[in-house]
XYZ file of C-alpha atoms in Angstrom:
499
model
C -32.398 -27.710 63.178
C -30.673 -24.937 61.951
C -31.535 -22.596 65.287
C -30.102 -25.614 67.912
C -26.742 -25.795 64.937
C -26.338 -22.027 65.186
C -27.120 -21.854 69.332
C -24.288 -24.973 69.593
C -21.644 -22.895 67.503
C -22.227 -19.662 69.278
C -21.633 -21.104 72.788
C -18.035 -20.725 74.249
C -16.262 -24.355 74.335
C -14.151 -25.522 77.222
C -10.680 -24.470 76.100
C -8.102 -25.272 78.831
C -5.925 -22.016 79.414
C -3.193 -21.211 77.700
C 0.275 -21.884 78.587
C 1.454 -19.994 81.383
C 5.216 -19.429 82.106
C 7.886 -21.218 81.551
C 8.537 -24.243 84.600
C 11.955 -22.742 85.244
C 10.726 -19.526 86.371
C 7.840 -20.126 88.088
C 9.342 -18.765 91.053
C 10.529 -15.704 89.326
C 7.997 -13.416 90.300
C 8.631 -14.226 94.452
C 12.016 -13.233 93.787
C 12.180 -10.103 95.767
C 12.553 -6.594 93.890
C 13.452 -3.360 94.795
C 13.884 0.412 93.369
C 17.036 2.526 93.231
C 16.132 3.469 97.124
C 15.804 0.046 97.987
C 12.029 -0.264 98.328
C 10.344 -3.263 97.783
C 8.396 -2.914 94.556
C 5.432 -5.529 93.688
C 6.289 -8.264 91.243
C 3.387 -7.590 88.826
C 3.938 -6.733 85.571
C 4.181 -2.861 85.446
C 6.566 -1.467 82.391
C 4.572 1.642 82.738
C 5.583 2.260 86.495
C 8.567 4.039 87.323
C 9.252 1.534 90.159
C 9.114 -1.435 88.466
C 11.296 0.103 85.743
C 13.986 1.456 88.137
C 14.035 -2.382 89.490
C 14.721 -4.166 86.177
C 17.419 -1.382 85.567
C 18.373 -2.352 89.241
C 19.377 -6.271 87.676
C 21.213 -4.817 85.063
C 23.043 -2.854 87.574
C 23.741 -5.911 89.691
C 25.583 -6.977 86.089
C 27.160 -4.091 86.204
C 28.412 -4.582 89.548
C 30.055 -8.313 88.835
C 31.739 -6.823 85.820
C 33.274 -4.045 88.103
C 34.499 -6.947 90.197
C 35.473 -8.879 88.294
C 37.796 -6.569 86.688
C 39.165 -5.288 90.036
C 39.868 -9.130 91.188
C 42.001 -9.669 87.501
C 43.939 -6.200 87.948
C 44.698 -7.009 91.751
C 45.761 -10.761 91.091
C 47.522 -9.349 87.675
C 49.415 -6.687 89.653
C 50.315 -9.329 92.486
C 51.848 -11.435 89.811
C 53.748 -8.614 88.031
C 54.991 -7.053 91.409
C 54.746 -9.705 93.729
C 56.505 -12.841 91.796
C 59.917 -13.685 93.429
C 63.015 -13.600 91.389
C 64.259 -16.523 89.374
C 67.377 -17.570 90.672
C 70.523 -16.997 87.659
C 70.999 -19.982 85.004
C 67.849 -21.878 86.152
C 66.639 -24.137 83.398
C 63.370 -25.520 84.500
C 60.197 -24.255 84.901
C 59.078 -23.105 87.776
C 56.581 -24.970 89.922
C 52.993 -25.141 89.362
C 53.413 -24.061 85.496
C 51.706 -27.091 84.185
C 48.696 -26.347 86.580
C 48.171 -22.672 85.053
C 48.141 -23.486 81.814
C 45.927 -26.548 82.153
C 43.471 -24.648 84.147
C 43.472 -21.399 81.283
C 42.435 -24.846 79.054
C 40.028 -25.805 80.991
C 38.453 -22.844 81.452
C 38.650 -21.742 77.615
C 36.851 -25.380 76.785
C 34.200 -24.252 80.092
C 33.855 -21.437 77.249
C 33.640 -22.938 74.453
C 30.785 -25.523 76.265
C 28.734 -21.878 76.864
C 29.223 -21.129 73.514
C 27.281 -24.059 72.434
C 24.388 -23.348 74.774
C 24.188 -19.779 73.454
C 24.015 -20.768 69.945
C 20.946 -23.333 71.538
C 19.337 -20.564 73.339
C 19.512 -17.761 70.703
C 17.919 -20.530 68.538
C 14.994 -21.632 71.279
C 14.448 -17.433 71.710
C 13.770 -16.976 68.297
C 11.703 -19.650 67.964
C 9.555 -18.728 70.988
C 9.229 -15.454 69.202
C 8.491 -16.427 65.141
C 5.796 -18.430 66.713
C 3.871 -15.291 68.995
C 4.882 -13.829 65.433
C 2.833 -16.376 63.303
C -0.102 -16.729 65.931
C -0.549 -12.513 65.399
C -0.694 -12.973 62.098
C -3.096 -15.493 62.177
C -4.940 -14.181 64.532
C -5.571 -10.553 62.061
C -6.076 -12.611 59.601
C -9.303 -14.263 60.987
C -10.381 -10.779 62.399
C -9.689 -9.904 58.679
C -12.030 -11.888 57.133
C -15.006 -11.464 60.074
C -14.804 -7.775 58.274
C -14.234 -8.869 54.910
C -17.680 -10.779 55.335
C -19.760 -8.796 56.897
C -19.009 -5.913 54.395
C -19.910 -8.476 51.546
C -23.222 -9.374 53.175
C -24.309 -6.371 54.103
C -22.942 -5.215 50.102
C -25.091 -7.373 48.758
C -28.444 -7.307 50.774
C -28.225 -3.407 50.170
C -27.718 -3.827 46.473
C -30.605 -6.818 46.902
C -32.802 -3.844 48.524
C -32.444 -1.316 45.884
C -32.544 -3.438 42.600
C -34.631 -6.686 43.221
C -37.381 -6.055 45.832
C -37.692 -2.294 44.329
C -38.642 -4.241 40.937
C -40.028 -6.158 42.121
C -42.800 -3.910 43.890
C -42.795 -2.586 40.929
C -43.783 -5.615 39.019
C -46.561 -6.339 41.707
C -48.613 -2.908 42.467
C -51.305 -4.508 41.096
C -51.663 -6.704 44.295
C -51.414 -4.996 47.561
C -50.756 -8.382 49.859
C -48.267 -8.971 47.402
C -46.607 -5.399 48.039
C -47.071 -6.243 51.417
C -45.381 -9.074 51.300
C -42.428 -7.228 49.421
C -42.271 -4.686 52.326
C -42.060 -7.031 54.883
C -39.182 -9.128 53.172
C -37.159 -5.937 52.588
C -37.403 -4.504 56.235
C -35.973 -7.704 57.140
C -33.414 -7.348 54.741
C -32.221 -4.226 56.316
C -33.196 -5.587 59.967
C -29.942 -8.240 59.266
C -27.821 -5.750 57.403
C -28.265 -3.339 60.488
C -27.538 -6.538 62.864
C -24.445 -7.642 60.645
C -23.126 -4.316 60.649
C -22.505 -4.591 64.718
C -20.448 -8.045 64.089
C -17.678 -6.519 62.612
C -15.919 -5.682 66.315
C -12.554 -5.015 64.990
C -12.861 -2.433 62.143
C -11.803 1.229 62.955
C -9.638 -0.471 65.640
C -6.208 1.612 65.543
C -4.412 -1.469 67.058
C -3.038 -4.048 64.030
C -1.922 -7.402 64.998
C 0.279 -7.544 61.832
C 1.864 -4.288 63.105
C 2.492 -6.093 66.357
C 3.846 -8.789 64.637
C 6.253 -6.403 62.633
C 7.202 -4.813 65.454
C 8.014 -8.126 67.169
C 9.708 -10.529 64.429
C 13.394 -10.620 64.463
C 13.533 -13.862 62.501
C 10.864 -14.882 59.852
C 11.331 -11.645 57.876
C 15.447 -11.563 57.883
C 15.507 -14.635 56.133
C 12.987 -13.672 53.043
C 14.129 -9.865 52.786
C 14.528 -8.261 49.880
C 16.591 -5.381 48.990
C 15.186 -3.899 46.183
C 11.557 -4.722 47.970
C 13.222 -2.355 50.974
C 13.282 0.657 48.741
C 10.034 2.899 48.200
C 9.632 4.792 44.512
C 11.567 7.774 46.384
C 14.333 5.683 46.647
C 13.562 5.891 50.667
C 13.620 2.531 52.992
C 10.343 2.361 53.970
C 8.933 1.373 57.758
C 8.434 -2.172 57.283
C 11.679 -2.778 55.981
C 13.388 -0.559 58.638
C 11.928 -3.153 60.726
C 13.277 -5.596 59.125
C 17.238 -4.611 59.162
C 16.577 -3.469 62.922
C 15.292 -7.485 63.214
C 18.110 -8.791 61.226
C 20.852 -6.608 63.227
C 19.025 -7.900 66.535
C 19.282 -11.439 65.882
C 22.894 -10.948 63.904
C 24.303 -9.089 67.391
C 24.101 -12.063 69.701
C 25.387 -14.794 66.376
C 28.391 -12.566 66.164
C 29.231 -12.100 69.826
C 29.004 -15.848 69.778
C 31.477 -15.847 67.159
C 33.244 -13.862 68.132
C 34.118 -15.245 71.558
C 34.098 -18.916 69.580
C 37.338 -17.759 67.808
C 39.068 -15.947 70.819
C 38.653 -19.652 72.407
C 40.389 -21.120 69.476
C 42.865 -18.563 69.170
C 43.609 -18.311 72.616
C 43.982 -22.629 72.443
C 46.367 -22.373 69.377
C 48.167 -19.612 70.873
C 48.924 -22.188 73.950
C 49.712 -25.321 71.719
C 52.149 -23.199 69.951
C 53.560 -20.890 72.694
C 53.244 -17.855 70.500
C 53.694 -15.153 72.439
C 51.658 -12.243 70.660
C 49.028 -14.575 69.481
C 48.152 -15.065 73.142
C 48.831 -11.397 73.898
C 46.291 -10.345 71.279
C 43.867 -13.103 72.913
C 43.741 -12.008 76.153
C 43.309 -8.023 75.188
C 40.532 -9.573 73.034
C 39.135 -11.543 76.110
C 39.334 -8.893 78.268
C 36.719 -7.072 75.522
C 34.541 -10.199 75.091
C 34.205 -10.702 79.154
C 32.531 -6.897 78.688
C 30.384 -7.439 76.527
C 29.463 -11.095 78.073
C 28.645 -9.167 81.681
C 26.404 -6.708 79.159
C 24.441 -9.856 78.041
C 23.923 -10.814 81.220
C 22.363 -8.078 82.242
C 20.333 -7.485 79.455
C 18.845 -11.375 79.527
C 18.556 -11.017 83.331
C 16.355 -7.970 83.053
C 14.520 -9.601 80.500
C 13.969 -12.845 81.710
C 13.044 -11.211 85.075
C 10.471 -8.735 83.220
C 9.067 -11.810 80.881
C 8.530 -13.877 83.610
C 6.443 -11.593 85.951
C 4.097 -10.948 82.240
C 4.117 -14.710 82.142
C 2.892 -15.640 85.409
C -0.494 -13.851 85.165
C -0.334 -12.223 81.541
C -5.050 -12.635 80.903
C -4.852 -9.367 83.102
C -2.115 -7.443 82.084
C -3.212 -7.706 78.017
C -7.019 -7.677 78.481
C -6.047 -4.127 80.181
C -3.589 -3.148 77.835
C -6.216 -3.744 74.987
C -9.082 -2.293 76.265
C -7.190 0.908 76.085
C -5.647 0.516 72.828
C -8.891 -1.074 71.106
C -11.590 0.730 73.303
C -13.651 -2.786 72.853
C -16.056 -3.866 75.857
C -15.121 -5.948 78.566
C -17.453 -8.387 77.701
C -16.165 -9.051 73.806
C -12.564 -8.788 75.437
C -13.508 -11.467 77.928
C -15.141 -13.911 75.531
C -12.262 -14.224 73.300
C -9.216 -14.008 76.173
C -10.881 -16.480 78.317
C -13.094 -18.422 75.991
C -14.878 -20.669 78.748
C -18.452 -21.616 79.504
C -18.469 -19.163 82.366
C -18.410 -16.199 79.484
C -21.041 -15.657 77.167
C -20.547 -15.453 72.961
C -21.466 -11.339 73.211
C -22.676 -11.553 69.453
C -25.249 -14.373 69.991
C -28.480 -12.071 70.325
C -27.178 -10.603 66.663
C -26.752 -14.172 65.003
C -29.949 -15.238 66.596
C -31.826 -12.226 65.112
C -29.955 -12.559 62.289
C -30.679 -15.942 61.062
C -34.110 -15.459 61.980
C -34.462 -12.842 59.895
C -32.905 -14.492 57.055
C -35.214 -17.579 57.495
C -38.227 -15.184 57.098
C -36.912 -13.617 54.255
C -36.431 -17.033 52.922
C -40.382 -18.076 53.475
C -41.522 -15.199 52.359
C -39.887 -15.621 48.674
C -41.059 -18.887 48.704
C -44.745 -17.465 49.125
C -44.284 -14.608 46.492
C -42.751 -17.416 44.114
C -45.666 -19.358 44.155
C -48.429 -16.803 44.224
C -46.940 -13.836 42.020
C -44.843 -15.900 39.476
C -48.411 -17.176 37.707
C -49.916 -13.878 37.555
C -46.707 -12.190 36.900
C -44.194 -13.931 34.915
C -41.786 -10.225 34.864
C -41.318 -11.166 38.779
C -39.452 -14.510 38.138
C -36.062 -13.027 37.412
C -35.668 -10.710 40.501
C -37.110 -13.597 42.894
C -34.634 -16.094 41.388
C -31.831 -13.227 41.798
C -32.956 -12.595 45.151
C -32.864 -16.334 46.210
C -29.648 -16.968 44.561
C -28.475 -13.649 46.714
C -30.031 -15.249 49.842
C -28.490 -18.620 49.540
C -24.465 -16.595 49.310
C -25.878 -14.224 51.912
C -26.655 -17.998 54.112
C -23.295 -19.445 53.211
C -21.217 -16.356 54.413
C -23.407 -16.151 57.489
C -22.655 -19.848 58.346
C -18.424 -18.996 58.006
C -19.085 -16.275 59.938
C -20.540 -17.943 62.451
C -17.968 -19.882 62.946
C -14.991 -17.016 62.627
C -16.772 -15.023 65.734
C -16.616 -18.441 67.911
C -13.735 -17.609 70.344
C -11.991 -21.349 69.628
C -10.024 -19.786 66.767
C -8.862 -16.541 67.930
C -8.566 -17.733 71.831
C -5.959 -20.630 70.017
C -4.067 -18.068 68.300
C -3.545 -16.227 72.118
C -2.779 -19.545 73.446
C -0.043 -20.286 70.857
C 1.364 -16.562 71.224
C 1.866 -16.926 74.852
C 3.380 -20.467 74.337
C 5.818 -18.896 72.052
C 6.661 -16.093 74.517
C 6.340 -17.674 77.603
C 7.921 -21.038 76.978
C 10.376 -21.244 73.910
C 11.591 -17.223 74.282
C 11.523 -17.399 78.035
C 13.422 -20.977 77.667
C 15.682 -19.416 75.142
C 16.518 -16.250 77.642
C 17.573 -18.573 80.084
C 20.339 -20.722 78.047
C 21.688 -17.443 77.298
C 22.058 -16.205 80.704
C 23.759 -19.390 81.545
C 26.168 -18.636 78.417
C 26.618 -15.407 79.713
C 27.500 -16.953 83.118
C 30.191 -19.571 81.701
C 31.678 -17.088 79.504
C 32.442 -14.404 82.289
C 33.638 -17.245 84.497
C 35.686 -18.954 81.932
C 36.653 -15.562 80.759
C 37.972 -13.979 83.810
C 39.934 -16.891 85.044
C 41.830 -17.222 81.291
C 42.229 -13.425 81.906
C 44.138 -14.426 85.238
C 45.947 -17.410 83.832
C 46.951 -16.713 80.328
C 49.699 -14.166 81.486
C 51.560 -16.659 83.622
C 50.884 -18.870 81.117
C 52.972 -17.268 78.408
C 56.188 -16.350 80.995
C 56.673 -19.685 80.967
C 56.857 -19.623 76.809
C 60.575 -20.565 76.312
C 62.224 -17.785 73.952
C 62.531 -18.068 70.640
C 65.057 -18.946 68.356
C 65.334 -17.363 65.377
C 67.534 -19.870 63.592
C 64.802 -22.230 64.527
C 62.115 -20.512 63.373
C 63.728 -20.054 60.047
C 64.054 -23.627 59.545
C 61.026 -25.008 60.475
C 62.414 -27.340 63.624
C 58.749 -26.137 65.095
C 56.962 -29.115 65.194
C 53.820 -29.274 63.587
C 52.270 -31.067 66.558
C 52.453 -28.533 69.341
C 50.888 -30.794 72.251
C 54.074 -32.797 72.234
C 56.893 -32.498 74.701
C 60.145 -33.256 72.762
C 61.227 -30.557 70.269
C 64.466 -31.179 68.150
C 66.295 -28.917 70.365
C 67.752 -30.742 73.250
C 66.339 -27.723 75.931
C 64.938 -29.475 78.930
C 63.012 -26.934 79.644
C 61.461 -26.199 76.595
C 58.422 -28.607 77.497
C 54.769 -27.203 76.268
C 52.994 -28.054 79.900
C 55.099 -28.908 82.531
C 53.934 -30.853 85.355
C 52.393 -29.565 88.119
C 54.838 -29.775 91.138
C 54.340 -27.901 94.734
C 56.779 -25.038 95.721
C 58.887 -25.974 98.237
C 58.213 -24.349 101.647
């Protein structure tokens, strides 16, 4: 009963694939790519080839490029309005035409921004999500390998010890009766036959590659929030690795918050500066926005290069890692297989060393059993290292059992499955929502940049006797002031020029 238990837990289960890319960019990777000479370049993942690097630093350049137009389009149309704008005729006292439209649109276009804002804090949010969970699953995942060590060492710990002490007393004890002996012999090559076996089972030890340092290397947002500063300092007063991992993680996820909120308050600002018709408020905005639509085209770049990258791992990642672990690990294909894949088409690699292995212990097992009943009788010193060695056996049993079940691939192949879900869904997801931020805030940003200067020549001038006395109202989206100016009116309508 045992043997069919053991040959069901050893055999791969069917365990549907894990989650592949994201749905919006499953047509990422037919999006055509090219080098810096224009070649087409394969959209497999590659980081290691030159091509493929010189065409993810090609999107970034394509970034580059709409910032550079961007800011020629808001110099030209700022220089056309500066040089261009005909003169107002002497003692005019209205507005001129189309003033309400300019700064209505500059509103619109700072809410558009403020909209973007909202879907970058979502997307930051979704990104590190995708990536504390590919954190967590690496953790997990060393921890299980962790403990397949951890046993084995114990087992093969304590049938060594077993060897030495108790079946070396006990063929001590029982010279007298050479089947005995025999018997003895036989039950300690067996114990070393499954301590040689169980030494093979431990696959991961002397690997150089740590999933915990991938994690590390990796988390941005589980480890910010529980860090310690005096934990981050070493007896020499030195920050140590792992917690220069840590403020590198914090200062990554802190850099996108901050731009956030940092384009948040221009927004505001820039809004308050309009409702009030302060002139250097809105001066200071748009120097400010002209700085925040930089670093917004950066971004874009950045989480277009990205997302392009992620998505080509994403659409056939079993290859690219199986490859990529095999030369960090140096573990067989067939071990590597089993646990990527886990399907009935693969065999469990270790089954011919649990099948030996339980079979040995079973003999072992019988062959106490006989030496309990035929020595014990005759030789009442033998009782103690036969009840130590069955009490040995039945730990030695349990352990093998959990072990067992550690090596099956369900566990491990889960923990891949929930990485990639992490990466390939919530991060990729996450990437996206920021692009489109970046998108809105460019586009919102550039078209305040070419409004909020017409918008503030129509500011009326102020009065200093005014201002002294508080005759400001204190609701600045209202049209009457208490100085009868007709043209002192916050938005003006929007009238045509007359041809």
């Amino acid at each position: 009963m045992s043997s069919f238990l053991l040959h069901v837990a050893v055999q791969p289960s069917s365990v549907g694939p894990p989650m592949r890319a994201a749905r919006y960019l499953r047509g990422g990777p037919q999006l055509p790519r090219a080098d810096f000479q224009l070649r087409p370049v394969p959209s497999g993942f590659a980081p290691q080839e030159q091509e493929y690097q010189q065409a993810l630093l090609l999107v970034v350049a394509l970034a580059g490029l709409g910032l550079g137009l961007s800011l020629i389009f808001i110099a030209v149309y700022l220089i056309r309005f500066c040089c261009c704008r005909p003169p107002e005729p002497p003692g005019a006292k209205s507005p001129p035409p189309g003033g309400g439209c300019v700064t209505w649109s500059c509103i619109a276009a700072l809410l558009v921004g403020c909209t973007g804002i909202g879907i970058g804090f979502y997307g930051n949010s979704e990104t590190s999500d995708g990536v504390s969970q590919l954190s967590s699953a690496l953790r997990h995942a060393n921890h299980t390998l962790t403990a397949i060590d951890h046993l084995v060492l114990e087992m093969v710990e304590r049938l060594d010890e077993a060897v030495r002490t108790e079946l070396t007393t006990l063929e001590e004890v029982l010279t007298q009766r050479t089947e005995l002996v025999a018997a003895t012999r036989g039950a300690r090559r067996q114990a070393e036959a499954v301590a040689q076996q169980l030494q093979g089972l431990a696959f991961w030890q002397g690997v150089p590659l740590s999933p915990v340092q991938v994690a590390e290397d990796v988390s941005f947002v589980e480890e910010y929030r529980t860090m310690n500063n005096e934990s981050c300092l070493s007896h020499g007063g030195r920050t140590n690795k792992k917690c220069m991992n840590e403020i590198l993680s914090v200062r990554w996820w802190l850099a996108y918050v901050l731009l956030l909120l940092l384009e948040l308050l221009v927004c505001l600002f820039t809004l308050l500066g309009l409702a009030k018709q302060s002139r250097w408020l809105v001066i200071v905005m748009t120097v400010m926005s002209l700085l925040v639509l930089v670093l917004s085209w950066g971004s874009m770049g950045l989480e277009a290069a990205t997302a392009v990258g992620l998505s080509d791992f994403c659409s056939s990642p079993d290859t690219y890692i199986l490859n990529l672990t095999r030369e960090e690990t140096g573990l067989g294909s067939d071990i590597l297989n089993y646990y990527f894949l886990c399907n009935q088409a693969v065999s469990n690699p270790f089954q011919q060393r649990l099948t030996l292995s339980q079979r040995a212990l079973a003999n072992i097992h019988s062959q106490l059993q006989g030496l309990e009943r035929e020595a014990v009788p005759q030789f009442p010193s033998a009782q103690k290292p036969l009840l130590s060695l069955e009490e040995t056996l039945n730990v030695t049993e349990g352990n093998f059992h959990q072990l067992v079940a550690l090596l099956h691939c369900r566990g491990l192949h889960k923990d891949y499955g929930a990485a990639l879900r992490g990466l390939c869904e919530d991060a990729l997801e996450g990437l996206l929502y920021l692009l489109l931020f970046s998108l809105l805030s460019a586009g919102a940003l550039a078209t305040a940049l070419c409004s909020l200067p017409r918008a503030w020549a129509l500011f009326p001038p102020r009065n200093p006797s005014a201002s002294c006395s508080g005759s400001h109202l204190s609701e600045p989206f209202l049209h009457a002031r208490l100085e009868p100016v007709p043209h002192l009116r916050s938005f003006p309508s929007c009238r045509r020029r007359p041809h």
